[in-house]
Amino acid sequence: MRIVIALGGNALLHRGERPDAAVQEANIDRVTTAIAALAQEHEIVITHGNGPQIGLLAVESAADPALSTPYPLDLLGAQTQGMIGSLLARTLHDALPGRRIAALVTHTLVRADDPAFDHPTKFVGQVYPYEVASTLARKRGWHIAADTTGWRRVVPSPAPERILETDTVHELLNSGTLVICAGGGGVPGTADQDTGALTGAEAVIDKDLTAALLAEDLKADFLLILTDVPCVYAGYGTPDQRPVLGATPAELRRGGFPDGSMGPKTEAAARFVERTGGLAAIGSLDAAYEIVHGRSGTLVRPDLTVA
Protein backbone atom coordinates (compact mmCIF):
# COMPACT_ATOMS: atom_id res chain seq x y z
CA MET A 1 0.00 0.00 0.00
CA ARG A 2 1.21 3.51 -0.80
CA ILE A 3 0.83 5.87 2.18
CA VAL A 4 1.44 9.61 2.33
CA ILE A 5 2.13 10.70 5.91
CA ALA A 6 1.68 14.31 7.02
CA LEU A 7 3.59 15.06 10.23
CA GLY A 8 2.56 18.03 12.35
CA GLY A 9 5.09 20.82 12.82
CA ASN A 10 5.13 20.10 16.55
CA ALA A 11 6.46 16.59 15.95
CA LEU A 12 9.98 18.00 16.36
CA LEU A 13 9.27 20.97 18.60
CA HIS A 14 6.49 20.72 21.14
CA ARG A 15 4.69 23.68 22.66
CA GLY A 16 6.76 25.32 25.38
CA GLU A 17 10.03 23.61 24.47
CA ARG A 18 13.19 25.54 23.78
CA PRO A 19 13.90 25.57 20.03
CA ASP A 20 17.37 24.11 20.45
CA ALA A 21 18.79 21.71 17.88
CA ALA A 22 19.35 19.09 20.58
CA VAL A 23 15.67 19.19 21.56
CA GLN A 24 14.56 18.59 17.98
CA GLU A 25 17.13 15.84 17.49
CA ALA A 26 15.78 14.09 20.59
CA ASN A 27 12.17 14.41 19.45
CA ILE A 28 12.94 12.95 16.04
CA ASP A 29 13.45 9.51 17.60
CA ARG A 30 9.74 9.40 18.47
CA VAL A 31 8.86 10.16 14.86
CA THR A 32 11.17 7.45 13.57
CA THR A 33 9.70 4.85 15.91
CA ALA A 34 6.19 5.70 14.71
CA ILE A 35 7.03 5.52 11.01
CA ALA A 36 9.59 2.70 10.83
CA ALA A 37 7.04 -0.06 11.47
CA LEU A 38 4.83 1.21 8.64
CA ALA A 39 7.83 1.53 6.33
CA GLN A 40 8.58 -2.17 6.78
CA GLU A 41 5.26 -3.03 5.14
CA HIS A 42 4.33 -0.14 2.83
CA GLU A 43 5.56 2.46 0.35
CA ILE A 44 5.95 5.67 2.34
CA VAL A 45 6.09 9.35 1.49
CA ILE A 46 6.59 11.73 4.42
CA THR A 47 5.55 15.36 4.47
CA HIS A 48 5.93 17.60 7.50
CA GLY A 49 4.93 20.93 8.98
CA ASN A 50 7.39 23.70 9.76
CA GLY A 51 5.45 26.28 11.77
CA PRO A 52 7.73 26.40 14.83
CA GLN A 53 10.90 26.20 12.77
CA ILE A 54 10.07 28.84 10.15
CA GLY A 55 8.85 31.15 12.88
CA LEU A 56 12.20 30.82 14.67
CA LEU A 57 14.15 31.51 11.48
CA ALA A 58 11.95 34.53 10.72
CA VAL A 59 12.66 36.03 14.15
CA GLU A 60 16.39 35.44 13.73
CA SER A 61 16.37 36.93 10.23
CA ALA A 62 14.44 40.02 11.33
CA ALA A 63 16.91 40.63 14.17
CA ASP A 64 20.11 40.03 12.18
CA PRO A 65 21.99 43.34 11.84
CA ALA A 66 23.97 41.97 8.89
CA LEU A 67 20.83 41.88 6.73
CA SER A 68 19.35 44.96 5.09
CA THR A 69 15.99 43.15 4.94
CA PRO A 70 14.82 39.85 6.47
CA TYR A 71 14.79 36.73 4.35
CA PRO A 72 11.41 36.12 2.67
CA LEU A 73 9.21 33.27 3.84
CA ASP A 74 9.76 31.14 0.73
CA LEU A 75 13.52 30.99 1.34
CA LEU A 76 13.04 30.39 5.05
CA GLY A 77 10.68 27.55 4.14
CA ALA A 78 13.36 26.03 1.93
CA GLN A 79 15.78 26.18 4.87
CA THR A 80 13.34 24.31 7.10
CA GLN A 81 12.88 21.63 4.45
CA GLY A 82 16.61 21.05 4.44
CA MET A 83 16.94 20.92 8.23
CA ILE A 84 13.91 18.78 9.01
CA GLY A 85 14.49 16.58 5.95
CA SER A 86 18.03 15.91 7.08
CA LEU A 87 16.95 14.99 10.62
CA LEU A 88 14.31 12.60 9.31
CA ALA A 89 16.61 11.05 6.71
CA ARG A 90 19.41 10.45 9.19
CA THR A 91 17.27 8.75 11.82
CA LEU A 92 15.31 6.69 9.29
CA HIS A 93 18.59 5.60 7.71
CA ASP A 94 19.60 4.10 11.05
CA ALA A 95 16.16 2.59 11.73
CA LEU A 96 15.75 1.07 8.24
CA PRO A 97 19.17 -0.27 7.23
CA GLY A 98 19.45 -0.91 3.51
CA ARG A 99 16.39 1.17 2.64
CA ARG A 100 16.83 3.98 0.12
CA ILE A 101 15.84 7.32 1.66
CA ALA A 102 15.76 10.71 -0.05
CA ALA A 103 14.88 14.15 1.29
CA LEU A 104 13.75 16.38 -1.57
CA VAL A 105 13.37 20.17 -1.52
CA THR A 106 9.95 20.65 -3.07
CA HIS A 107 8.23 23.64 -4.66
CA THR A 108 4.48 24.25 -4.71
CA LEU A 109 2.72 26.63 -7.08
CA VAL A 110 0.01 28.94 -5.76
CA ARG A 111 -2.14 31.56 -7.46
CA ALA A 112 -0.81 35.10 -7.23
CA ASP A 113 -4.39 36.35 -6.81
CA ASP A 114 -5.30 33.90 -4.06
CA PRO A 115 -7.40 35.88 -1.52
CA ALA A 116 -5.42 34.25 1.31
CA PHE A 117 -2.64 36.79 0.69
CA ASP A 118 -4.97 39.46 2.09
CA HIS A 119 -6.17 37.38 5.04
CA PRO A 120 -3.29 35.78 6.99
CA THR A 121 -4.40 32.73 8.98
CA LYS A 122 -1.43 30.35 9.18
CA PHE A 123 0.24 30.21 12.61
CA VAL A 124 4.04 30.25 12.62
CA GLY A 125 6.58 30.59 15.41
CA GLN A 126 6.21 30.45 19.14
CA VAL A 127 3.37 31.46 21.44
CA TYR A 128 3.65 34.86 23.16
CA PRO A 129 1.67 36.72 25.80
CA TYR A 130 -0.51 39.35 24.14
CA GLU A 131 1.68 42.28 25.22
CA VAL A 132 4.81 40.73 23.72
CA ALA A 133 3.03 39.64 20.54
CA SER A 134 1.48 43.06 19.97
CA THR A 135 4.84 44.78 20.47
CA LEU A 136 6.49 42.48 17.94
CA ALA A 137 3.61 43.04 15.52
CA ARG A 138 4.07 46.81 15.66
CA LYS A 139 7.85 46.58 15.40
CA ARG A 140 8.03 44.04 12.58
CA GLY A 141 4.80 44.57 10.70
CA TRP A 142 3.41 41.18 11.69
CA HIS A 143 -0.18 40.05 11.84
CA ILE A 144 -1.03 38.19 15.06
CA ALA A 145 -3.97 36.08 16.22
CA ALA A 146 -5.02 34.21 19.35
CA ASP A 147 -3.91 30.59 19.54
CA THR A 148 -5.07 28.10 22.17
CA THR A 149 -2.55 29.20 24.82
CA GLY A 150 -1.54 32.70 23.74
CA TRP A 151 -0.83 34.79 20.65
CA ARG A 152 1.20 33.92 17.55
CA ARG A 153 2.19 35.40 14.25
CA VAL A 154 -0.07 34.53 11.31
CA VAL A 155 0.98 34.63 7.65
CA PRO A 156 -0.83 34.08 4.32
CA SER A 157 -1.61 30.47 3.45
CA PRO A 158 -2.69 30.20 -0.20
CA ALA A 159 -4.09 26.96 -1.57
CA PRO A 160 -1.63 24.60 -3.27
CA GLU A 161 -2.25 24.31 -7.01
CA ARG A 162 0.56 22.06 -8.24
CA ILE A 163 3.68 20.40 -6.83
CA LEU A 164 6.54 20.78 -9.27
CA GLU A 165 8.51 17.70 -8.25
CA THR A 166 5.66 15.16 -8.24
CA ASP A 167 7.11 13.19 -11.18
CA THR A 168 10.47 12.97 -9.43
CA VAL A 169 8.82 11.70 -6.24
CA HIS A 170 6.95 9.11 -8.31
CA GLU A 171 10.17 7.84 -9.88
CA LEU A 172 11.87 7.61 -6.51
CA LEU A 173 8.96 5.61 -5.10
CA ASN A 174 9.07 3.23 -8.04
CA SER A 175 12.74 2.60 -7.29
CA GLY A 176 11.93 1.58 -3.70
CA THR A 177 12.91 4.88 -2.08
CA LEU A 178 11.24 6.29 1.02
CA VAL A 179 10.73 9.95 0.13
CA ILE A 180 10.64 12.99 2.42
CA CYS A 181 9.21 15.96 0.55
CA ALA A 182 6.77 18.90 0.50
CA GLY A 183 7.92 20.05 3.93
CA GLY A 184 5.98 23.03 5.21
CA GLY A 185 3.60 22.58 2.27
CA GLY A 186 6.44 23.11 -0.18
CA VAL A 187 8.36 26.26 -1.06
CA PRO A 188 5.57 28.59 -2.22
CA GLY A 189 5.86 30.27 -5.58
CA THR A 190 3.92 31.66 -8.53
CA ALA A 191 4.51 31.08 -12.23
CA ASP A 192 4.43 33.80 -14.87
CA GLN A 193 1.50 33.17 -17.21
CA ASP A 194 3.57 33.89 -20.31
CA THR A 195 7.04 32.57 -19.56
CA GLY A 196 6.41 30.14 -16.70
CA ALA A 197 9.21 31.81 -14.71
CA LEU A 198 8.98 31.09 -10.98
CA THR A 199 8.82 33.73 -8.27
CA GLY A 200 8.85 33.02 -4.54
CA ALA A 201 5.75 33.93 -2.54
CA GLU A 202 5.61 35.48 0.92
CA ALA A 203 3.51 32.72 2.44
CA VAL A 204 3.45 29.33 4.15
CA ILE A 205 1.25 26.70 2.49
CA ASP A 206 -0.74 24.38 4.71
CA LYS A 207 1.13 21.10 4.75
CA ASP A 208 -2.00 18.96 5.10
CA LEU A 209 -3.60 20.41 1.97
CA THR A 210 -0.34 19.91 0.07
CA ALA A 211 -0.14 16.35 1.39
CA ALA A 212 -3.66 15.67 0.10
CA LEU A 213 -2.73 17.02 -3.35
CA LEU A 214 0.50 15.02 -3.37
CA ALA A 215 -1.31 11.84 -2.31
CA GLU A 216 -3.85 12.33 -5.09
CA ASP A 217 -1.17 12.91 -7.73
CA LEU A 218 0.84 9.91 -6.56
CA LYS A 219 -2.26 7.69 -6.60
CA ALA A 220 -1.70 6.84 -2.95
CA ASP A 221 -4.03 4.42 -1.19
CA PHE A 222 -4.00 6.13 2.19
CA LEU A 223 -3.45 9.66 3.55
CA LEU A 224 -2.32 9.60 7.18
CA ILE A 225 -2.40 12.93 9.04
CA LEU A 226 -0.54 12.71 12.35
CA THR A 227 -0.97 15.29 15.09
CA ASP A 228 -0.93 15.59 18.89
CA VAL A 229 -4.46 14.35 19.65
CA PRO A 230 -5.79 10.78 19.39
CA CYS A 231 -8.54 11.64 16.92
CA VAL A 232 -10.86 14.38 15.71
CA TYR A 233 -13.19 15.69 18.42
CA ALA A 234 -16.56 17.31 17.88
CA GLY A 235 -17.02 20.24 20.26
CA TYR A 236 -13.34 20.17 21.19
CA GLY A 237 -12.64 21.92 24.50
CA THR A 238 -16.31 22.11 25.49
CA PRO A 239 -18.35 20.03 27.95
CA ASP A 240 -19.92 18.30 24.93
CA GLN A 241 -16.59 17.15 23.46
CA ARG A 242 -16.83 13.71 21.88
CA PRO A 243 -14.51 11.65 19.66
CA VAL A 244 -15.28 11.24 15.98
CA LEU A 245 -13.98 7.78 15.12
CA GLY A 246 -15.35 7.58 11.59
CA ALA A 247 -16.84 9.99 9.07
CA THR A 248 -17.47 10.68 5.42
CA PRO A 249 -16.12 13.88 3.84
CA ALA A 250 -19.56 15.48 4.04
CA GLU A 251 -19.89 14.62 7.72
CA LEU A 252 -16.46 16.07 8.47
CA ARG A 253 -17.28 19.33 6.72
CA ARG A 254 -20.45 19.71 8.77
CA GLY A 255 -18.29 19.67 11.90
CA GLY A 256 -17.20 23.28 11.46
CA PHE A 257 -13.63 22.73 12.64
CA PRO A 258 -11.53 25.92 13.10
CA ASP A 259 -9.11 27.11 10.41
CA GLY A 260 -6.22 27.51 12.83
CA SER A 261 -6.13 23.92 14.04
CA MET A 262 -8.22 20.93 12.94
CA GLY A 263 -9.95 22.62 9.98
CA PRO A 264 -7.17 22.13 7.38
CA LYS A 265 -6.63 18.53 8.52
CA THR A 266 -10.27 17.56 8.11
CA GLU A 267 -10.50 19.41 4.79
CA ALA A 268 -7.36 17.68 3.49
CA ALA A 269 -8.71 14.27 4.48
CA ALA A 270 -12.08 15.04 2.91
CA ARG A 271 -10.54 16.22 -0.37
CA PHE A 272 -8.34 13.17 -0.76
CA VAL A 273 -11.17 10.71 -0.08
CA GLU A 274 -13.62 12.54 -2.36
CA ARG A 275 -11.20 12.80 -5.26
CA THR A 276 -9.65 9.33 -5.10
CA GLY A 277 -12.01 6.98 -3.28
CA GLY A 278 -9.11 6.09 -0.99
CA LEU A 279 -8.96 6.26 2.79
CA ALA A 280 -7.63 8.96 5.08
CA ALA A 281 -7.15 9.09 8.82
CA ILE A 282 -6.27 11.65 11.49
CA GLY A 283 -4.70 10.72 14.80
CA SER A 284 -1.76 10.66 17.16
CA LEU A 285 1.82 10.25 15.99
CA ASP A 286 2.49 7.48 18.50
CA ALA A 287 -0.44 5.46 17.16
CA ALA A 288 0.51 5.65 13.47
CA TYR A 289 0.68 1.87 12.96
CA GLU A 290 -2.58 1.30 14.83
CA ILE A 291 -4.35 4.01 12.82
CA VAL A 292 -3.48 2.42 9.49
CA HIS A 293 -4.72 -0.92 10.79
CA GLY A 294 -8.03 0.54 11.97
CA ARG A 295 -7.40 0.45 15.71
CA SER A 296 -7.08 4.17 16.47
CA GLY A 297 -7.74 7.65 15.12
CA THR A 298 -10.51 9.07 12.95
CA LEU A 299 -11.05 7.13 9.72
CA VAL A 300 -12.41 9.09 6.76
CA ARG A 301 -14.10 6.84 4.22
CA PRO A 302 -15.95 7.39 0.95
CA ASP A 303 -19.69 8.02 1.06
CA LEU A 304 -20.85 4.86 -0.70
CA THR A 305 -24.41 6.19 -0.96
CA VAL A 306 -23.30 8.85 -3.47
CA ALA A 307 -23.72 7.73 -7.07
GROMACS .gro file of N, CA, C and O in nm, residues 197-279:
model
  332
  197ALA      N    1   0.815   3.152  -1.568
  197ALA     CA    2   0.921   3.181  -1.471
  197ALA      C    3   0.865   3.180  -1.329
  197ALA      O    4   0.755   3.230  -1.304
  198LEU      N    5   0.942   3.124  -1.236
  198LEU     CA    6   0.898   3.109  -1.098
  198LEU      C    7   0.941   3.226  -1.012
  198LEU      O    8   1.053   3.276  -1.025
  199THR      N    9   0.853   3.269  -0.923
  199THR     CA   10   0.882   3.373  -0.827
  199THR      C   11   0.837   3.326  -0.690
  199THR      O   12   0.726   3.274  -0.676
  200GLY      N   13   0.921   3.342  -0.590
  200GLY     CA   14   0.885   3.302  -0.454
  200GLY      C   15   0.769   3.385  -0.401
  200GLY      O   16   0.750   3.501  -0.440
  201ALA      N   17   0.691   3.325  -0.312
  201ALA     CA   18   0.575   3.393  -0.254
  201ALA      C   19   0.592   3.406  -0.104
  201ALA      O   20   0.641   3.315  -0.037
  202GLU      N   21   0.551   3.521  -0.051
  202GLU     CA   22   0.561   3.548   0.092
  202GLU      C   23   0.444   3.480   0.162
  202GLU      O   24   0.339   3.541   0.190
  203ALA      N   25   0.460   3.352   0.190
  203ALA     CA   26   0.351   3.272   0.244
  203ALA      C   27   0.405   3.141   0.300
  203ALA      O   28   0.522   3.107   0.279
  204VAL      N   29   0.318   3.070   0.372
  204VAL     CA   30   0.345   2.933   0.415
  204VAL      C   31   0.222   2.851   0.380
  204VAL      O   32   0.112   2.879   0.428
  205ILE      N   33   0.237   2.752   0.295
  205ILE     CA   34   0.125   2.670   0.249
  205ILE      C   35   0.092   2.566   0.355
  205ILE      O   36   0.182   2.510   0.420
  206ASP      N   37  -0.036   2.539   0.373
  206ASP     CA   38  -0.074   2.438   0.471
  206ASP      C   39  -0.024   2.301   0.427
  206ASP      O   40  -0.052   2.255   0.316
  207LYS      N   41   0.049   2.236   0.514
  207LYS     CA   42   0.113   2.110   0.475
  207LYS      C   43   0.012   1.998   0.457
  207LYS      O   44   0.035   1.907   0.377
  208ASP      N   45  -0.101   2.002   0.526
  208ASP     CA   46  -0.200   1.896   0.510
  208ASP      C   47  -0.268   1.904   0.374
  208ASP      O   48  -0.293   1.802   0.309
  209LEU      N   49  -0.299   2.026   0.328
  209LEU     CA   50  -0.360   2.041   0.197
  209LEU      C   51  -0.263   2.002   0.086
  209LEU      O   52  -0.302   1.940  -0.014
  210THR      N   53  -0.135   2.036   0.104
  210THR     CA   54  -0.034   1.991   0.007
  210THR      C   55  -0.020   1.840   0.009
  210THR      O   56  -0.008   1.775  -0.095
  211ALA      N   57  -0.024   1.781   0.128
  211ALA     CA   58  -0.014   1.635   0.139
  211ALA      C   59  -0.130   1.567   0.067
  211ALA      O   60  -0.111   1.464   0.001
  212ALA      N   61  -0.250   1.624   0.078
  212ALA     CA   62  -0.366   1.567   0.010
  212ALA      C   63  -0.348   1.574  -0.142
  212ALA      O   64  -0.379   1.478  -0.214
  213LEU      N   65  -0.298   1.688  -0.191
  213LEU     CA   66  -0.273   1.702  -0.335
  213LEU      C   67  -0.165   1.606  -0.381
  213LEU      O   68  -0.178   1.540  -0.486
  214LEU      N   69  -0.059   1.594  -0.303
  214LEU     CA   70   0.050   1.502  -0.337
  214LEU      C   71   0.000   1.358  -0.339
  214LEU      O   72   0.031   1.281  -0.432
  215ALA      N   73  -0.079   1.320  -0.238
  215ALA     CA   74  -0.131   1.184  -0.231
  215ALA      C   75  -0.220   1.153  -0.351
  215ALA      O   76  -0.216   1.043  -0.407
  216GLU      N   77  -0.300   1.251  -0.392
  216GLU     CA   78  -0.385   1.233  -0.509
  216GLU      C   79  -0.301   1.214  -0.635
  216GLU      O   80  -0.325   1.121  -0.714
  217ASP      N   81  -0.201   1.299  -0.653
  217ASP     CA   82  -0.117   1.291  -0.773
  217ASP      C   83  -0.034   1.164  -0.779
  217ASP      O   84  -0.005   1.112  -0.888
  218LEU      N   85   0.004   1.113  -0.662
  218LEU     CA   86   0.084   0.991  -0.656
  218LEU      C   87   0.000   0.864  -0.659
  218LEU      O   88   0.054   0.754  -0.653
  219LYS      N   89  -0.133   0.882  -0.664
  219LYS     CA   90  -0.226   0.769  -0.660
  219LYS      C   91  -0.204   0.684  -0.536
  219LYS      O   92  -0.202   0.559  -0.539
  220ALA      N   93  -0.188   0.753  -0.423
  220ALA     CA   94  -0.170   0.684  -0.295
  220ALA      C   95  -0.300   0.616  -0.254
  220ALA      O   96  -0.411   0.655  -0.294
  221ASP      N   97  -0.287   0.514  -0.171
  221ASP     CA   98  -0.403   0.442  -0.119
  221ASP      C   99  -0.455   0.504   0.010
  221ASP      O  100  -0.573   0.488   0.043
  222PHE      N  101  -0.366   0.571   0.082
  222PHE     CA  102  -0.400   0.613   0.219
  222PHE      C  103  -0.328   0.745   0.248
  222PHE      O  104  -0.209   0.760   0.221
  223LEU      N  105  -0.402   0.840   0.305
  223LEU     CA  106  -0.345   0.966   0.355
  223LEU      C  107  -0.354   0.963   0.506
  223LEU      O  108  -0.463   0.955   0.563
  224LEU      N  109  -0.238   0.969   0.572
  224LEU     CA  110  -0.232   0.960   0.718
  224LEU      C  111  -0.184   1.093   0.775
  224LEU      O  112  -0.069   1.133   0.751
  225ILE      N  113  -0.271   1.161   0.847
  225ILE     CA  114  -0.240   1.293   0.904
  225ILE      C  115  -0.217   1.275   1.054
  225ILE      O  116  -0.308   1.239   1.129
  226LEU      N  117  -0.093   1.296   1.097
  226LEU     CA  118  -0.054   1.271   1.235
  226LEU      C  119  -0.039   1.403   1.311
  226LEU      O  120   0.024   1.497   1.264
  227THR      N  121  -0.096   1.406   1.430
  227THR     CA  122  -0.097   1.529   1.509
  227THR      C  123  -0.076   1.493   1.656
  227THR      O  124  -0.022   1.388   1.688
  228ASP      N  125  -0.120   1.583   1.747
  228ASP     CA  126  -0.093   1.559   1.889
  228ASP      C  127  -0.219   1.522   1.968
  228ASP      O  128  -0.219   1.529   2.091
  229VAL      N  129  -0.325   1.484   1.898
  229VAL     CA  130  -0.446   1.435   1.965
  229VAL      C  131  -0.481   1.298   1.908
  229VAL      O  132  -0.446   1.267   1.793
  230PRO      N  133  -0.552   1.214   1.985
  230PRO     CA  134  -0.579   1.078   1.939
  230PRO      C  135  -0.672   1.069   1.819
  230PRO      O  136  -0.666   0.970   1.744
  231CYS      N  137  -0.758   1.169   1.801
  231CYS     CA  138  -0.854   1.164   1.692
  231CYS      C  139  -0.917   1.302   1.678
  231CYS      O  140  -0.882   1.395   1.752
  232VAL      N  141  -1.008   1.315   1.584
  232VAL     CA  142  -1.086   1.438   1.571
  232VAL      C  143  -1.193   1.439   1.680
  232VAL      O  144  -1.254   1.335   1.710
  233TYR      N  145  -1.216   1.555   1.741
  233TYR     CA  146  -1.319   1.569   1.842
  233TYR      C  147  -1.423   1.671   1.798
  233TYR      O  148  -1.388   1.782   1.755
  234ALA      N  149  -1.549   1.635   1.806
  234ALA     CA  150  -1.656   1.731   1.788
  234ALA      C  151  -1.671   1.809   1.918
  234ALA      O  152  -1.663   1.752   2.027
  235GLY      N  153  -1.688   1.941   1.907
  235GLY     CA  154  -1.702   2.024   2.026
  235GLY      C  155  -1.577   2.027   2.111
  235GLY      O  156  -1.585   2.033   2.234
  236TYR      N  157  -1.461   2.026   2.046
  236TYR     CA  158  -1.334   2.017   2.119
  236TYR      C  159  -1.322   2.130   2.222
  236TYR      O  160  -1.347   2.247   2.193
  237GLY      N  161  -1.284   2.094   2.344
  237GLY     CA  162  -1.264   2.192   2.450
  237GLY      C  163  -1.390   2.237   2.519
  237GLY      O  164  -1.386   2.326   2.605
  238THR      N  165  -1.504   2.176   2.486
  238THR     CA  166  -1.631   2.211   2.549
  238THR      C  167  -1.680   2.093   2.633
  238THR      O  168  -1.630   1.980   2.621
  239PRO      N  169  -1.780   2.115   2.717
  239PRO     CA  170  -1.835   2.003   2.795
  239PRO      C  171  -1.896   1.894   2.708
  239PRO      O  172  -1.911   1.779   2.753
  240ASP      N  173  -1.930   1.928   2.584
  240ASP     CA  174  -1.992   1.830   2.493
  240ASP      C  175  -1.891   1.761   2.403
  240ASP      O  176  -1.930   1.695   2.305
  241GLN      N  177  -1.762   1.775   2.431
  241GLN     CA  178  -1.659   1.715   2.346
  241GLN      C  179  -1.680   1.564   2.334
  241GLN      O  180  -1.705   1.495   2.433
  242ARG      N  181  -1.670   1.515   2.210
  242ARG     CA  182  -1.683   1.371   2.188
  242ARG      C  183  -1.594   1.330   2.071
  242ARG      O  184  -1.574   1.406   1.977
  243PRO      N  185  -1.538   1.211   2.075
  243PRO     CA  186  -1.451   1.165   1.966
  243PRO      C  187  -1.530   1.130   1.841
  243PRO      O  188  -1.641   1.076   1.848
  244VAL      N  189  -1.472   1.163   1.727
  244VAL     CA  190  -1.528   1.124   1.598
  244VAL      C  191  -1.438   1.014   1.544
  244VAL      O  192  -1.326   1.042   1.499
  245LEU      N  193  -1.484   0.891   1.548
  245LEU     CA  194  -1.398   0.778   1.512
  245LEU      C  195  -1.410   0.740   1.365
  245LEU      O  196  -1.322   0.673   1.311
  246GLY      N  197  -1.517   0.784   1.301
  246GLY     CA  198  -1.535   0.758   1.159
  246GLY      C  199  -1.627   0.861   1.099
  246GLY      O  200  -1.719   0.909   1.165
  247ALA      N  201  -1.602   0.897   0.972
  247ALA     CA  202  -1.684   0.999   0.907
  247ALA      C  203  -1.664   0.994   0.757
  247ALA      O  204  -1.560   0.948   0.708
  248THR      N  205  -1.762   1.043   0.685
  248THR     CA  206  -1.747   1.068   0.542
  248THR      C  207  -1.699   1.211   0.524
  248THR      O  208  -1.704   1.291   0.618
  249PRO      N  209  -1.651   1.248   0.406
  249PRO     CA  210  -1.612   1.388   0.384
  249PRO      C  211  -1.723   1.487   0.417
  249PRO      O  212  -1.697   1.591   0.479
  250ALA      N  213  -1.845   1.457   0.377
  250ALA     CA  214  -1.956   1.548   0.404
  250ALA      C  215  -1.979   1.564   0.554
  250ALA      O  216  -2.004   1.675   0.604
  251GLU      N  217  -1.969   1.455   0.627
  251GLU     CA  218  -1.989   1.462   0.772
  251GLU      C  219  -1.878   1.543   0.839
  251GLU      O  220  -1.904   1.620   0.933
  252LEU      N  221  -1.755   1.528   0.791
  252LEU     CA  222  -1.646   1.607   0.847
  252LEU      C  223  -1.668   1.757   0.825
  252LEU      O  224  -1.649   1.838   0.915
  253ARG      N  225  -1.710   1.792   0.704
  253ARG     CA  226  -1.728   1.933   0.672
  253ARG      C  227  -1.840   1.996   0.755
  253ARG      O  228  -1.836   2.116   0.785
  254ARG      N  229  -1.937   1.918   0.794
  254ARG     CA  230  -2.045   1.971   0.877
  254ARG      C  231  -1.998   1.998   1.020
  254ARG      O  232  -2.068   2.063   1.098
  255GLY      N  233  -1.879   1.949   1.054
  255GLY     CA  234  -1.829   1.967   1.190
  255GLY      C  235  -1.784   2.107   1.222
  255GLY      O  236  -1.769   2.142   1.340
  256GLY      N  237  -1.758   2.190   1.122
  256GLY     CA  238  -1.720   2.328   1.146
  256GLY      C  239  -1.592   2.344   1.225
  256GLY      O  240  -1.582   2.427   1.316
  257PHE      N  241  -1.489   2.269   1.190
  257PHE     CA  242  -1.363   2.273   1.264
  257PHE      C  243  -1.285   2.401   1.231
  257PHE      O  244  -1.284   2.446   1.116
  258PRO      N  245  -1.216   2.460   1.330
  258PRO     CA  246  -1.153   2.592   1.310
  258PRO      C  247  -1.035   2.589   1.215
  258PRO      O  248  -0.961   2.490   1.208
  259ASP      N  249  -1.018   2.701   1.141
  259ASP     CA  250  -0.911   2.711   1.041
  259ASP      C  251  -0.773   2.699   1.102
  259ASP      O  252  -0.681   2.646   1.040
  260GLY      N  253  -0.756   2.747   1.224
  260GLY     CA  254  -0.622   2.751   1.283
  260GLY      C  255  -0.572   2.621   1.341
  260GLY      O  256  -0.458   2.613   1.385
  261SER      N  257  -0.657   2.517   1.343
  261SER     CA  258  -0.613   2.392   1.404
  261SER      C  259  -0.660   2.272   1.324
  261SER      O  260  -0.593   2.228   1.230
  262MET      N  261  -0.778   2.217   1.357
  262MET     CA  262  -0.822   2.093   1.294
  262MET      C  263  -0.885   2.114   1.157
  262MET      O  264  -0.894   2.019   1.077
  263GLY      N  265  -0.927   2.237   1.124
  263GLY     CA  266  -0.995   2.262   0.998
  263GLY      C  267  -0.918   2.216   0.875
  263GLY      O  268  -0.972   2.141   0.791
  264PRO      N  269  -0.792   2.258   0.856
  264PRO     CA  270  -0.717   2.213   0.738
  264PRO      C  271  -0.696   2.062   0.733
  264PRO      O  272  -0.692   2.003   0.625
  265LYS      N  273  -0.683   1.999   0.849
  265LYS     CA  274  -0.663   1.853   0.852
  265LYS      C  275  -0.789   1.781   0.804
  265LYS      O  276  -0.780   1.688   0.722
  266THR      N  277  -0.904   1.822   0.854
  266THR     CA  278  -1.027   1.756   0.811
  266THR      C  279  -1.057   1.786   0.664
  266THR      O  280  -1.104   1.698   0.592
  267GLU      N  281  -1.027   1.908   0.620
  267GLU     CA  282  -1.050   1.941   0.479
  267GLU      C  283  -0.957   1.861   0.388
  267GLU      O  284  -0.999   1.812   0.282
  268ALA      N  285  -0.831   1.846   0.429
  268ALA     CA  286  -0.736   1.768   0.349
  268ALA      C  287  -0.782   1.623   0.338
  268ALA      O  288  -0.780   1.563   0.230
  269ALA      N  289  -0.823   1.565   0.450
  269ALA     CA  290  -0.871   1.427   0.448
  269ALA      C  291  -0.994   1.413   0.359
  269ALA      O  292  -1.005   1.319   0.280
  270ALA      N  293  -1.085   1.509   0.371
  270ALA     CA  294  -1.208   1.504   0.291
  270ALA      C  295  -1.177   1.514   0.142
  270ALA      O  296  -1.233   1.440   0.060
  271ARG      N  297  -1.088   1.606   0.104
  271ARG     CA  298  -1.054   1.622  -0.037
  271ARG      C  299  -0.995   1.495  -0.095
  271ARG      O  300  -1.031   1.452  -0.206
  272PHE      N  301  -0.900   1.436  -0.023
  272PHE     CA  302  -0.834   1.317  -0.076
  272PHE      C  303  -0.935   1.204  -0.097
  272PHE      O  304  -0.935   1.138  -0.201
  273VAL      N  305  -1.020   1.180   0.001
  273VAL     CA  306  -1.117   1.071  -0.008
  273VAL      C  307  -1.217   1.098  -0.121
  273VAL      O  308  -1.250   1.008  -0.199
  274GLU      N  309  -1.266   1.220  -0.130
  274GLU     CA  310  -1.362   1.254  -0.236
  274GLU      C  311  -1.302   1.234  -0.375
  274GLU      O  312  -1.368   1.183  -0.465
  275ARG      N  313  -1.179   1.278  -0.393
  275ARG     CA  314  -1.120   1.280  -0.526
  275ARG      C  315  -1.064   1.146  -0.570
  275ARG      O  316  -1.045   1.122  -0.690
  276THR      N  317  -1.033   1.058  -0.475
  276THR     CA  318  -0.965   0.933  -0.510
  276THR      C  319  -1.043   0.807  -0.474
  276THR      O  320  -1.015   0.700  -0.529
  277GLY      N  321  -1.135   0.818  -0.378
  277GLY     CA  322  -1.201   0.698  -0.328
  277GLY      C  323  -1.114   0.620  -0.232
  277GLY      O  324  -1.153   0.510  -0.189
  278GLY      N  325  -0.998   0.674  -0.196
  278GLY     CA  326  -0.911   0.609  -0.099
  278GLY      C  327  -0.954   0.637   0.043
  278GLY      O  328  -1.063   0.690   0.069
  279LEU      N  329  -0.869   0.604   0.137
  279LEU     CA  330  -0.896   0.626   0.279
  279LEU      C  331  -0.801   0.730   0.335
  279LEU      O  332  -0.687   0.742   0.290
   0.00000   0.00000   0.00000
